[in-house]
Structures are given as C-alpha cells and as structure tokens.
Amino acid sequence: MSQQPDIQAVKDYLIGLQERICQRLETVDGQASFIRDSWQRPEGGGGISRVLADGGVIEKGGVNFSHVMGETMPASATAHRPHLAGAPWQAMGGVSLVIHPNNPYVPTSHANVRFFIATPEDSAPVYWFGGGYDLTPYYGFEEDCVHWHRTAKAACQPFGDSVYADYKRWCDDYFYLKHRQEPRGGVGGLFFDDYNTGDFDRDFAFMQAVGDSYIEPTSRLCAGVWISWGGNGSGNSSSTAGGAAMSSLTWCTTGGARCLDCSRAAGPSLS
C-alpha cells in the first residue's frame, strides 16, 4: 500500500491517455487530424487542447488536458475541508473530452478523469480522484448499450463488487431531471468523485482503469456503427441496413434506452 501521491506519474498517464484517445479517433475518422494548442495560465500551470473538426466520421471533437495550481485553496473548495484552507494545491482537469459525430447512428460521448491534491504545511498531502463517462445515442441499440456497460463493469470489477453499481447509479442520478421525473437522455455510464481509499496506488489504478476503458467502446461505436449503417458524413442513410436500424429501435418513452441495466427504465442488471 502506498499513501504518498505521485503527481508526476498521474500527469504522465493523463497526457498519454490524451494522446492514445486522439490517435485512436484519428484512425477511426480516417480523414481529419487533431489540431494541438498548448496554453499557459498566468496564475500557474497550463494545458494542451486538441480539436478535430469536419472529419469523415466526427463532426467535431475536443480532447483536452489541463494542469493548474495555486498558492492557496479558494474558499469554495474548502467549505467541506476547512483544514485545507490556505494550502497550496494542484488540479489536473485531467483529460476531458466530448465527441460529436456526423452520422446520427453514431452516439455522442463524454468522458473526464481528474486528480486534485492539496499540500498543507502541517499535515500530509490530501488528494482525490474523480471522473467517469456517459453515452448519448440519437438512436438506441441494445447491443451497443450492453457493450458500453459491460465494459464499464469490467473496468470496475477488480476494485470491488459494488463499485460498478454504485458509480453507475451516481451517473444515473446526475443525469436525472427531478422536476420532470425523467432522465435527460442517454444510457448513462460511470461517475465518481472524491475518490480516496487511503491507498494511492490502488486509487490511481482505478482512475486508469476508467480512463483506459473508454477508448475501446467509443472507437468501436464510431467505426462499427459507421460501417454497419453506412452514411456520407452528413447523417443521411438510405441503405437497407439503415432502414432496418430505424425499425429495430428500442428507445423507451422515458428517455433512456430499454436495454440491460442502462437507465432507470432499464431491465435486469448485468450478470
């Protein structure tokens, strides 16, 4: 068990994750490349923004990394941790991304993994991880939803039997509109925050598992759906396969895909 946070290791992983995601999406898109823009924050730190636009598959996508820091924790960040007031801090907004496709059969996805650490002078460093991902299909297909959640569950399983269920539920609750008593749409995913078990190596490994697990199902959906249903980049599909897809939709009336364990309206849990 390691309790000493390794800030450089986290940063190296996140920059590497950004690069791997961009490489995979460029390969899937086959037409456009990410434009890279490095920036600096006057108060401390900076980041790398990467944007792909007008691609063969992706209309627009952004994959961003940030690492910022300050000399004293802002008041808003210490409301629940008053012992950290005035402590130096570092925040890695980590890797944050949104991918919007051309073809409506390709879902939109969002992901974020992040790390925060404060270093009080009179006590040990305090850190936590957060992040998650979610999927918003324009047309819902059960097999895609099931694969998305099985991938998420497999990433969580080594860290405890309840981890997937807990963080899936947190994601569902986050996207639930209480005043309308319905989800905002989409099939959910994972959401976690303030993650610190006291074992830095294990906590870091969990964040890596979540970040790594996003890549395969996202590239699969972008490549697989595009190939299966056809399209010319404008979202139009006139093929027989496209017509079959339209007739096989399982989108439920409450705004979530009616598939295995994907929303409040879903069926039985994944086994």
Coordinates of C-alpha atoms in Angstrom, one line a residue:
M1 CA 0.0 0.0 0.0
S2 CA 1.3 3.4 -1.0
Q3 CA -0.1 6.6 0.6
Q4 CA 2.4 9.0 -1.0
P5 CA 0.9 10.6 -4.1
D6 CA 3.0 10.5 -7.2
I7 CA 1.9 13.7 -9.0
Q8 CA 4.3 13.2 -12.0
A9 CA 3.0 9.7 -12.6
V10 CA -0.6 10.9 -12.7
K11 CA 0.4 13.7 -15.2
D12 CA 2.3 11.3 -17.4
Y13 CA -0.6 9.0 -17.5
L14 CA -3.1 11.7 -18.4
I15 CA -1.0 13.2 -21.2
G16 CA -0.5 9.7 -22.5
L17 CA -4.2 9.0 -22.3
Q18 CA -5.0 12.1 -24.3
E19 CA -2.5 11.0 -27.0
R20 CA -3.9 7.5 -27.2
I21 CA -7.5 8.7 -27.5
C22 CA -6.6 11.2 -30.2
Q23 CA -4.6 8.6 -32.1
R24 CA -7.5 6.1 -32.0
L25 CA -10.1 8.6 -33.1
E26 CA -7.9 9.9 -35.9
T27 CA -7.6 6.3 -37.1
V28 CA -11.3 5.7 -36.9
D29 CA -12.1 9.0 -38.6
G30 CA -9.7 8.4 -41.5
Q31 CA -9.9 12.0 -42.8
A32 CA -9.1 14.7 -40.2
S33 CA -6.4 15.2 -37.6
F34 CA -6.4 16.9 -34.2
I35 CA -5.1 20.4 -34.1
R36 CA -2.9 20.9 -30.9
D37 CA -2.8 24.1 -28.9
S38 CA -0.7 24.5 -25.8
W39 CA -1.7 27.2 -23.3
Q40 CA -0.3 28.7 -20.1
R41 CA -2.3 30.0 -17.1
P42 CA -0.8 33.2 -15.6
E43 CA -1.5 32.1 -12.1
G44 CA 0.3 28.8 -12.6
G45 CA 0.1 25.8 -14.9
G46 CA -1.4 25.3 -18.3
G47 CA -2.7 22.6 -20.6
I48 CA -3.0 21.1 -24.1
S49 CA -6.2 21.5 -26.1
R50 CA -6.7 19.2 -29.1
V51 CA -9.6 19.7 -31.5
L52 CA -10.7 17.7 -34.6
A53 CA -13.3 19.2 -36.9
D54 CA -15.0 18.4 -40.2
G55 CA -13.9 14.8 -40.3
G56 CA -15.2 11.8 -42.2
V57 CA -16.9 10.4 -39.1
I58 CA -16.5 13.1 -36.4
E59 CA -18.1 16.5 -37.0
K60 CA -16.2 18.0 -34.0
G61 CA -14.4 16.6 -31.1
G62 CA -12.3 18.0 -28.3
V63 CA -9.8 16.1 -26.1
N64 CA -8.2 18.4 -23.5
F65 CA -5.7 18.2 -20.7
S66 CA -5.0 20.7 -18.0
H67 CA -2.7 21.0 -15.0
V68 CA -3.2 24.2 -13.0
M69 CA -2.0 25.2 -9.5
G70 CA -2.2 27.9 -6.9
E71 CA -0.7 29.0 -3.6
T72 CA -3.9 28.9 -1.5
M73 CA -7.0 26.9 -1.8
P74 CA -10.1 29.0 -2.8
A75 CA -12.8 29.3 -0.2
S76 CA -15.3 27.5 -2.3
A77 CA -13.0 24.4 -2.4
T78 CA -12.5 24.3 1.4
A79 CA -16.2 24.5 2.6
H80 CA -16.2 20.8 3.3
R81 CA -12.5 20.6 4.1
P82 CA -11.7 23.6 6.3
H83 CA -8.4 22.1 7.4
L84 CA -7.1 22.7 3.8
A85 CA -7.8 26.5 3.9
G86 CA -4.8 28.3 2.7
A87 CA -3.0 25.2 1.5
P88 CA -1.1 25.1 -1.9
W89 CA -2.9 23.0 -4.5
Q90 CA -2.7 21.4 -7.9
A91 CA -5.5 20.2 -10.1
M92 CA -5.3 18.1 -13.2
G93 CA -8.6 18.7 -15.0
G94 CA -7.1 15.6 -16.4
V95 CA -8.4 14.5 -19.7
S96 CA -11.8 15.9 -20.6
L97 CA -13.5 15.3 -23.9
V98 CA -16.7 15.4 -26.0
I99 CA -17.1 13.7 -29.3
H100 CA -19.9 14.7 -31.7
P101 CA -20.3 12.5 -34.9
N102 CA -21.6 13.3 -38.3
N103 CA -23.8 10.3 -38.6
P104 CA -26.8 10.1 -36.2
Y105 CA -26.3 6.4 -35.8
V106 CA -23.0 7.1 -34.0
P107 CA -23.6 8.2 -30.4
T108 CA -22.2 11.3 -28.8
S109 CA -19.9 10.5 -25.8
H110 CA -18.3 12.4 -23.0
A111 CA -15.5 11.5 -20.6
N112 CA -13.4 13.0 -17.9
V113 CA -10.8 11.8 -15.5
R114 CA -9.2 14.2 -13.0
F115 CA -6.9 14.5 -10.0
F116 CA -6.7 17.0 -7.2
I117 CA -4.1 17.4 -4.4
A118 CA -3.6 19.9 -1.6
T119 CA -0.3 20.1 0.4
P120 CA -0.8 21.7 3.8
E121 CA 2.4 22.7 5.6
D122 CA 1.5 20.9 8.9
S123 CA 0.0 17.7 7.6
A124 CA 0.2 15.0 4.9
P125 CA -1.0 15.8 1.3
V126 CA -4.7 15.3 0.7
Y127 CA -5.7 14.0 -2.7
W128 CA -8.7 12.7 -4.6
F129 CA -9.6 11.4 -8.0
G130 CA -12.8 11.8 -10.0
G131 CA -14.3 11.2 -13.4
G132 CA -16.4 9.0 -15.5
Y133 CA -18.1 8.8 -18.9
D134 CA -21.5 8.6 -20.5
L135 CA -23.1 7.8 -23.8
T136 CA -25.9 9.6 -25.6
P137 CA -27.2 7.7 -28.7
Y138 CA -29.5 9.6 -31.1
Y139 CA -30.9 6.1 -31.9
G140 CA -30.6 3.5 -29.2
F141 CA -29.4 0.0 -29.9
E142 CA -29.5 -2.6 -27.2
E143 CA -26.2 -4.3 -28.2
D144 CA -24.3 -1.0 -28.0
C145 CA -25.7 -0.1 -24.6
V146 CA -25.0 -3.6 -23.2
H147 CA -21.4 -3.5 -24.5
W148 CA -20.9 0.0 -23.1
H149 CA -22.0 -1.1 -19.6
R150 CA -20.2 -4.4 -19.7
T151 CA -17.0 -2.6 -20.5
A152 CA -17.6 -0.2 -17.6
K153 CA -18.4 -3.1 -15.2
A154 CA -15.3 -5.0 -16.3
A155 CA -13.2 -1.9 -15.5
C156 CA -14.7 -1.6 -12.0
Q157 CA -14.8 -5.2 -11.0
P158 CA -11.2 -5.6 -9.7
F159 CA -11.9 -2.8 -7.3
G160 CA -15.0 -4.3 -5.6
D161 CA -18.2 -6.0 -6.3
S162 CA -20.3 -2.9 -5.7
V163 CA -18.1 -0.3 -7.4
Y164 CA -19.8 -0.5 -10.9
A165 CA -23.3 -0.4 -9.4
D166 CA -22.5 2.5 -7.1
Y167 CA -20.9 4.7 -9.8
K168 CA -23.4 3.7 -12.4
R169 CA -26.2 4.8 -10.0
W170 CA -24.3 8.1 -9.3
C171 CA -24.2 8.7 -13.1
D172 CA -27.9 7.9 -13.4
D173 CA -28.8 10.3 -10.6
Y174 CA -26.6 13.0 -12.0
F175 CA -28.5 13.0 -15.3
Y176 CA -31.9 12.6 -13.8
L177 CA -34.3 15.6 -14.0
K178 CA -36.2 15.5 -10.8
H179 CA -38.8 18.1 -11.7
R180 CA -39.7 16.2 -14.8
Q181 CA -39.1 12.7 -13.3
E182 CA -37.2 11.5 -16.2
P183 CA -33.6 11.1 -17.4
R184 CA -32.0 13.8 -19.6
G185 CA -31.5 11.1 -22.2
G186 CA -28.7 8.8 -23.0
V187 CA -27.8 5.5 -21.5
G188 CA -25.5 6.6 -18.7
G189 CA -22.2 5.2 -17.7
L190 CA -20.0 5.9 -14.7
F191 CA -19.5 8.9 -12.4
F192 CA -17.3 9.2 -9.3
D193 CA -15.7 11.9 -7.2
D194 CA -13.8 12.5 -4.0
Y195 CA -12.2 9.0 -4.6
N196 CA -9.6 8.3 -1.9
T197 CA -9.4 4.9 -0.1
G198 CA -6.1 5.8 1.5
D199 CA -4.1 3.6 -0.9
F200 CA -2.8 5.9 -3.6
D201 CA -1.5 3.2 -5.9
R202 CA -4.9 1.4 -5.9
D203 CA -6.8 4.7 -6.3
F204 CA -4.6 5.7 -9.2
A205 CA -5.1 2.3 -10.8
F206 CA -8.9 2.7 -10.6
M207 CA -8.7 6.1 -12.4
Q208 CA -6.5 4.5 -15.1
A209 CA -9.0 1.6 -15.5
V210 CA -11.8 4.0 -16.1
G211 CA -9.8 6.2 -18.5
D212 CA -8.5 3.2 -20.4
S213 CA -11.9 1.5 -20.7
Y214 CA -13.4 4.5 -22.5
I215 CA -11.2 4.0 -25.6
E216 CA -12.4 0.7 -27.0
P217 CA -16.2 1.0 -26.9
T218 CA -16.0 4.6 -28.2
S219 CA -13.8 3.7 -31.2
R220 CA -15.9 0.6 -31.7
L221 CA -19.1 2.6 -31.9
C222 CA -17.6 5.3 -34.2
A223 CA -16.1 2.7 -36.6
G224 CA -18.6 -0.2 -36.3
V225 CA -21.8 1.8 -36.5
W226 CA -20.5 3.9 -39.4
I227 CA -19.5 0.7 -41.3
S228 CA -22.7 -1.1 -40.4
W229 CA -25.2 1.6 -41.3
G230 CA -23.4 3.5 -44.0
G231 CA -23.6 7.2 -44.5
N232 CA -21.9 10.0 -46.3
G233 CA -20.8 12.1 -43.3
S234 CA -24.0 14.1 -43.4
G235 CA -26.0 11.8 -41.2
N236 CA -28.1 10.5 -44.1
S237 CA -28.5 6.8 -44.6
S238 CA -30.6 5.4 -47.4
S239 CA -29.3 1.8 -47.3
T240 CA -31.4 -1.2 -46.4
A241 CA -29.3 -1.6 -43.3
G242 CA -30.2 1.9 -42.3
G243 CA -33.9 1.2 -42.7
A244 CA -33.5 -1.9 -40.7
A245 CA -31.9 0.1 -38.0
M246 CA -34.7 2.5 -37.9
S247 CA -37.3 -0.3 -37.5
S248 CA -35.3 -2.0 -34.7
L249 CA -35.0 0.9 -32.3
T250 CA -35.7 0.1 -28.7
W251 CA -35.9 3.7 -27.4
C252 CA -38.2 3.8 -24.4
T253 CA -40.7 6.5 -23.6
T254 CA -38.9 7.8 -20.5
G255 CA -35.8 8.9 -22.4
G256 CA -33.4 6.0 -21.7
A257 CA -32.6 3.0 -23.9
R258 CA -34.5 0.0 -22.8
C259 CA -31.6 -2.4 -22.5
L260 CA -29.7 -4.3 -19.8
D261 CA -29.0 -2.1 -16.8
C262 CA -28.6 1.2 -18.7
S263 CA -31.1 3.6 -17.2
R264 CA -33.8 3.9 -14.6
A265 CA -36.1 2.4 -17.2
A266 CA -33.8 -0.5 -17.9
G267 CA -34.3 -4.2 -17.5
P268 CA -32.4 -6.5 -15.2
S269 CA -28.8 -5.9 -14.1
L270 CA -25.8 -7.1 -15.9
S271 CA -24.7 -10.6 -14.8

